[in-house]
Structures are given as structure tokens and as C-alpha cells.
Tab-separated table of C-alpha atoms in Angstrom:
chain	number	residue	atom	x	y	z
A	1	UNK	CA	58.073	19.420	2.323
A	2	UNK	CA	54.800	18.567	1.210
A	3	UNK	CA	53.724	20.113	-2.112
A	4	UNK	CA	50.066	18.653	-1.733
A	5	UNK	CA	49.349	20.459	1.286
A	6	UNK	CA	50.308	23.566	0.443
A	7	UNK	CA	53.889	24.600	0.918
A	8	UNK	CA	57.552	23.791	-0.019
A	9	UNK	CA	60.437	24.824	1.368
A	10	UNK	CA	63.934	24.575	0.808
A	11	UNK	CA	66.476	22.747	2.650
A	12	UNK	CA	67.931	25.707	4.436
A	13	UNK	CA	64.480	27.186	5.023
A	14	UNK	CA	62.947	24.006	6.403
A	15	UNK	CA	65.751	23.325	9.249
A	16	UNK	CA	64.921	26.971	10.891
A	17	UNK	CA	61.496	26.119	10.428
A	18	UNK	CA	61.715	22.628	12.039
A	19	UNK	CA	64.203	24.784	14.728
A	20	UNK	CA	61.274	27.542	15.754
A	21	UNK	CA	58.391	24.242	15.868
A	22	UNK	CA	61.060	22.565	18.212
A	23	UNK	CA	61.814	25.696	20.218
A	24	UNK	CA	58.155	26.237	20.740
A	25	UNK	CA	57.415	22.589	21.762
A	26	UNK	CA	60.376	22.617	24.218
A	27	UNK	CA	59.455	25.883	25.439
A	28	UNK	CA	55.817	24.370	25.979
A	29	UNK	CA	57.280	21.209	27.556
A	30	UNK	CA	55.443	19.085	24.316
A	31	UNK	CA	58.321	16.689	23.900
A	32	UNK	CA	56.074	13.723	24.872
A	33	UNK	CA	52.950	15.314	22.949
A	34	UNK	CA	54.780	15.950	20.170
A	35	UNK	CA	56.397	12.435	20.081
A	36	UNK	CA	55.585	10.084	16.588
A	37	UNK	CA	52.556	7.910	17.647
A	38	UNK	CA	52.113	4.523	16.962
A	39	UNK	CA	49.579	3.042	14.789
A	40	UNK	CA	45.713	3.631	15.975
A	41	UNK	CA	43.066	1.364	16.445
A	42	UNK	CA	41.009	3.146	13.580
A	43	UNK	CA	37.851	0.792	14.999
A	44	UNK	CA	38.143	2.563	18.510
A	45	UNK	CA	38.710	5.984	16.976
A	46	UNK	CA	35.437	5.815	14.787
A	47	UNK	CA	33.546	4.728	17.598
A	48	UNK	CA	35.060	7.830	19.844
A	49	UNK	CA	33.567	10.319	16.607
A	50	UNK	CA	30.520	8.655	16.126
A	51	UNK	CA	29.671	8.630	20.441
A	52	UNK	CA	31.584	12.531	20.374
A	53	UNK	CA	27.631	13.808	19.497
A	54	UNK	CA	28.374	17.275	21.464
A	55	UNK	CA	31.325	20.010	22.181
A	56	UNK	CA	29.579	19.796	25.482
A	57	UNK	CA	30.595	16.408	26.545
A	58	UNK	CA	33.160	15.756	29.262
A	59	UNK	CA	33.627	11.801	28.786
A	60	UNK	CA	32.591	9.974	25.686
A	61	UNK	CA	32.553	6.271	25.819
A	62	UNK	CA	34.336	3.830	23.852
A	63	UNK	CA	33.402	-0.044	24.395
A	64	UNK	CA	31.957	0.510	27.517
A	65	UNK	CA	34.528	2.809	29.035
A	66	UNK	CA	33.809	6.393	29.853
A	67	UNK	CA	37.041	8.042	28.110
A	68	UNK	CA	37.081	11.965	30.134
A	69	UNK	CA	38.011	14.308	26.944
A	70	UNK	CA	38.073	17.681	29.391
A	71	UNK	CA	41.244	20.072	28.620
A	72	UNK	CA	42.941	18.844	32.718
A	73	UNK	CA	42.614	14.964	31.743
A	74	UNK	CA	43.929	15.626	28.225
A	75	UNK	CA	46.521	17.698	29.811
A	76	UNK	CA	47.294	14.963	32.531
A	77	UNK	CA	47.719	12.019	29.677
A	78	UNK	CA	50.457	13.837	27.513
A	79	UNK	CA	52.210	15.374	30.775
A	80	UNK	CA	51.140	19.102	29.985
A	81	UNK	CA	50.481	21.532	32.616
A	82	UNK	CA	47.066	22.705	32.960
A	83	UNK	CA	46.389	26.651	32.165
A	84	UNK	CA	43.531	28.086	33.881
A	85	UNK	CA	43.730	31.685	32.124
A	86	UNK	CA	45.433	30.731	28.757
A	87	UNK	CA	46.116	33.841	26.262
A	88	UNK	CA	44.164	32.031	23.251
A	89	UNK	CA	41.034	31.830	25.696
A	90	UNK	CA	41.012	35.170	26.646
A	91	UNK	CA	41.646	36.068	22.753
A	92	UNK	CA	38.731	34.673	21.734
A	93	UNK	CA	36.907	36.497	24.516
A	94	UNK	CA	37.775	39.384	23.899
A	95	UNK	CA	38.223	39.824	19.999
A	96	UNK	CA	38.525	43.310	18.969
A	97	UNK	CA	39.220	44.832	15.598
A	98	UNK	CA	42.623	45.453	16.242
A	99	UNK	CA	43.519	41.975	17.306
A	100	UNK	CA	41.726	40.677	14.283
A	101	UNK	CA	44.322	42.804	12.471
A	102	UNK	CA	47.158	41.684	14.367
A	103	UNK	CA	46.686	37.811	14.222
A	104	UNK	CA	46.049	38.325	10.319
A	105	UNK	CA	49.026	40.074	9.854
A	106	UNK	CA	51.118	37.402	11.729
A	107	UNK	CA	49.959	34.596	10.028
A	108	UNK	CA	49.346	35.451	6.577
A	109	UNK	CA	50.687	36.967	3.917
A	110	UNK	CA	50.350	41.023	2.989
A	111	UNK	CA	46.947	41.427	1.907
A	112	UNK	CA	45.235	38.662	3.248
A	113	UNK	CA	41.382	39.455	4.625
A	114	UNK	CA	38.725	37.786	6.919
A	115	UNK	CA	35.704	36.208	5.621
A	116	UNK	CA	33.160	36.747	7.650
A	117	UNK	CA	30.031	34.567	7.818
A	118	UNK	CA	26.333	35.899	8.524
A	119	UNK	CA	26.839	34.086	12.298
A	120	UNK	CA	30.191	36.158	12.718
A	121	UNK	CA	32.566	33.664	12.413
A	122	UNK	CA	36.185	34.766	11.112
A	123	UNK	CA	37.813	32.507	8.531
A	124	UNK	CA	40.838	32.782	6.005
A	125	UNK	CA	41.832	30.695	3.095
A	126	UNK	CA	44.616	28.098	3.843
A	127	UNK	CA	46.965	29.381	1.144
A	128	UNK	CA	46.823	32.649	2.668
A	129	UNK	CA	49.032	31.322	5.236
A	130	UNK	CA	52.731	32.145	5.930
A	131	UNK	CA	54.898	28.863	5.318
A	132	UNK	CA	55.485	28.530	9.444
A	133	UNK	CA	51.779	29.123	10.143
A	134	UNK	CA	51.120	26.196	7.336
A	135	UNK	CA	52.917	23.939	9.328
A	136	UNK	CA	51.580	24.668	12.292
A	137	UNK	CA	47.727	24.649	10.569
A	138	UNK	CA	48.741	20.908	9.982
A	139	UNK	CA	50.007	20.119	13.058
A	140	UNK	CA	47.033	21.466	14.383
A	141	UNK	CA	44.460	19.704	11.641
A	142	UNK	CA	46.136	16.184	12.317
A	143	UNK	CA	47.443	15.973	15.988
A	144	UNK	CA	44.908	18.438	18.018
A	145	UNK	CA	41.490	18.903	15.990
A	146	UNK	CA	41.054	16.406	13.311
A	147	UNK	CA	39.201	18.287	10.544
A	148	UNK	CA	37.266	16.632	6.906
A	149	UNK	CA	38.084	20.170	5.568
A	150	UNK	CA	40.851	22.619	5.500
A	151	UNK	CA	40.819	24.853	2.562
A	152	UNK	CA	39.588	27.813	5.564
A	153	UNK	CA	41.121	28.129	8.432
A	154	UNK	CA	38.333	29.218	11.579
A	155	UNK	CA	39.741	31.905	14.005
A	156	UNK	CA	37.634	29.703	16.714
């Protein structure tokens, strides 16, 4: 794979890797999401960040049209079905030691801890990560929630 981001694997590891991010995707009906893009019209994209001034917004425009950015018209655009009680949502709301523990343990290696900042936010260093849960960070970092950083890895 990539050596610059973090992780190598060899041939026989990366085909059950690239099997378990396929089974996932089909299991999530992502086939069209997951799709290779064409090229982007890096103009309308920074335009997009630089109007995106708050997590609050529901539309953002982009040369005069009011793009909707809500989780049902995201959905609706790559075919997904919309989830109105998804797992990671009520995760998050309900974040207990234990679970802490638990998502630790499954995506990093033995002895891996939380950082916690003074507002309570949960991060982990990047090379903590198990080789699956690397991919998966970048997948992540470049298709869902474009990131300038990545060296920690926010449980939000």
C-alpha cells in the first residue's frame, strides 16, 4: 500500500483487507458512493469551504446556488438510505467508560490510550491504528470529512 500514510501490507494481507472494505460497502449498499470519482472542479470546491462558515448550516451556496449539505440530501445524491437512529449517533450520545475501552481496543493496537483534551474531547495517534482501521481512517479523511491534519484521530 501506501508507506507515506502509514501502513504496508503484503499482497496476501491486502486482498482480505480490500475483501472486508468491499463486504462492508456492499453490506451498506455504498457501491455507487464508493465508486472512483472523476476529477473536481477544485474552484467550486474552495468556494463550498470558504461559504461552509458553520457545522450548523443546512445549504451552503456555491455560485449562486444553495447546495443542501443535510445527512437525507447527502444520503439521496449517492443512493444511501437515510438512518434516523444510527448506532454511531447514539455512541456518541451516550459514551461511557466502557465503550471508550471497547472502540480503543478494536481499532488500535494493545496498549494504545486516549488523549484527552481540557474540553473532553477523545483523540488517539494515527499510528496507533490497526492496519484495517488505517484504511478506513483514510477513506474517511479523503471521501467523507476532508481533514488539513491527521496525525490524531477525534472520537467525534
Amino acid at each position: 500500500m501506501d508507506p507515506e500514510k502509514g501502513f504496508t501490507l503484503k499482497e496476501r494481507n491486502y486482498k482480505d483487507f480490500m475483501a472486508c472494505i468491499c463486504q462492508v460497502a456492499e453490506a451498506l449498499n455504498w457501491e455507487l458512493f464508493c465508486e472512483k470519482r472523476p476529477s473536481v472542479d477544485e474552484e467550486l470546491v474552495c468556494e463550498f469551504y470558504a461559504n461552509l462558515t458553520s457545522s450548523e448550516l443546512t445549504e451552503v451556496p456555491v455560485h449562486g446556488i444553495r447546495v443542501p449539505i443535510t445527512s437525507n440530501a447527502i444520503n439521496e445524491f449517492f443512493e444511501l438510505p437515510n438512518f434516523e437512529n444510527d448506532e454511531y449517533s447514539s455512541l456518541l450520545s451516550n459514551t461511557k467508560p466502557e465503550n471508550l475501552q471497547e472502540i480503543l481496543k478494536e481499532l488500535t493496537v494493545p496498549g494504545s490510550k486516549w488523549t484527552v483534551s481540557k474540553q473532553g474531547i477523545h483523540t488517539c495517534q494515527r499510528e496507533y491504528l490497526t492496519p484495517l482501521a488505517k484504511i478506513w481512517f483514510y477513506f474517511i479523511r479523503f471521501s467523507l470529512m476532508p481533514s488539513s491534519h491527521g496525525t490524531t484521530i477525534s472520537l467525534e
